[in-house]
Amino acid sequence: MIDLGPDFRLRDPADYPRWYGFDHPRPDLLAQAVYGLPELHRAELVALADAEVAIVGSPGCYPTATILGLAPLAGAGLIGDLVVDAKSGVSGAGRETKPDMMFGEVNESVKAYGVGGHRHTAEIEQELALVTARAGLAANANPGTAPLDFLPHLIPMTRGIFSSSHVRPSRPITQAALDALYAEAYADEPFVTVVAAPPATKHVTGSNEVRIHVRLDERSGRILVLSVEDNIVKGAAGQAIQAFNLVHGLPETAGLEQLPLAP
């Protein structure tokens, strides 16, 4: 089963009342579920082929772009302080019929929402902690990742996620070292592209691709990580297909090699 909802994204049952407002009815199943971000959990997804019960919790759209953008830094213990400023088109902010989601309210307007603790914060914190642990680092090696300062915004477009991560590194680093770190991290990933210029959401519309740009601001000393994706594809259904392919022994890219739409 591949769940596109939130029910199997978080490992700790205590997180569900806090972030989603309900007590998980089957906490016993959480330990069996795999977080369906292939770039971090490929081996676990493949192993589900032999599992008696195969459960994949498909990641949220904001976490996908943000986690992939920050994972190389977390694995290197570089996140001393962190602010994530993210933006979503209307299709990524829910499909409920609400007055503030109507055309007249969204058009020509930008607003922050989920202020004070958006539910996707928990996924990002969880997965960056996992990256830290897998790298053999102490739990506090990336102090900027927990608690996380994450603020999403709704912008007047149909689809797309733009995640801007502002990182104060825990130690000095050069642009060349950052370039090498990201090139190595994503060299073999079919759907993650590290780009030399800041990307736009239009560059990935209709595709299962995430584009990431990393830049050291030498004046401020901060690292800026820009990540874009199509929330309907890599941020939802496309990623679910990618995980399905891995679980069932199919080529990981099967059905997902559609190029971005242009214009």
PDB file of C-alpha atoms in Angstrom, residues 2-12 15-16 19-22 24 30 33 35 56-60 119-120 122-123 126:
ATOM      1  CA  ILE A   2       1.264   3.460  -0.899  1.00  0.00           C
ATOM      2  CA  ASP A   3      -0.473   6.108   1.172  1.00  0.00           C
ATOM      3  CA  LEU A   4      -0.518   9.643  -0.227  1.00  0.00           C
ATOM      4  CA  GLY A   5      -1.995  10.945   3.021  1.00  0.00           C
ATOM      5  CA  PRO A   6      -0.157  11.678   6.276  1.00  0.00           C
ATOM      6  CA  ASP A   7      -0.934   8.464   8.149  1.00  0.00           C
ATOM      7  CA  PHE A   8       2.445   6.763   7.674  1.00  0.00           C
ATOM      8  CA  ARG A   9       4.830   9.679   7.221  1.00  0.00           C
ATOM      9  CA  LEU A  10       5.840  10.026  10.866  1.00  0.00           C
ATOM     10  CA  ARG A  11       7.442   7.230  12.872  1.00  0.00           C
ATOM     11  CA  ASP A  12       6.559   8.373  16.378  1.00  0.00           C
ATOM     12  CA  ASP A  15       3.699  13.158  16.705  1.00  0.00           C
ATOM     13  CA  TYR A  16       0.244  12.578  15.238  1.00  0.00           C
ATOM     14  CA  TRP A  19       0.912  17.779  14.122  1.00  0.00           C
ATOM     15  CA  TYR A  20      -2.275  16.229  12.692  1.00  0.00           C
ATOM     16  CA  GLY A  21      -4.744  16.430  15.549  1.00  0.00           C
ATOM     17  CA  PHE A  22      -5.539  12.725  15.901  1.00  0.00           C
ATOM     18  CA  HIS A  24      -2.948   7.115  15.332  1.00  0.00           C
ATOM     19  CA  LEU A  30       4.262   2.643  11.892  1.00  0.00           C
ATOM     20  CA  ALA A  33       6.123   1.639   7.118  1.00  0.00           C
ATOM     21  CA  TYR A  35       9.008   6.855   4.248  1.00  0.00           C
ATOM     22  CA  VAL A  56       4.839   3.270   2.044  1.00  0.00           C
ATOM     23  CA  GLY A  57       4.102   6.686   3.495  1.00  0.00           C
ATOM     24  CA  SER A  58       4.480   9.019   0.537  1.00  0.00           C
ATOM     25  CA  PRO A  59       6.170  12.299   1.573  1.00  0.00           C
ATOM     26  CA  GLY A  60       4.515  15.681   1.517  1.00  0.00           C
ATOM     27  CA  ARG A 119       2.454  20.076   9.835  1.00  0.00           C
ATOM     28  CA  HIS A 120       5.167  19.326   7.266  1.00  0.00           C
ATOM     29  CA  ALA A 122       7.691  17.225  11.490  1.00  0.00           C
ATOM     30  CA  GLU A 123       8.655  15.318   8.340  1.00  0.00           C
ATOM     31  CA  GLN A 126      12.479  13.614  11.186  1.00  0.00           C
TER      32      GLN A 126
END
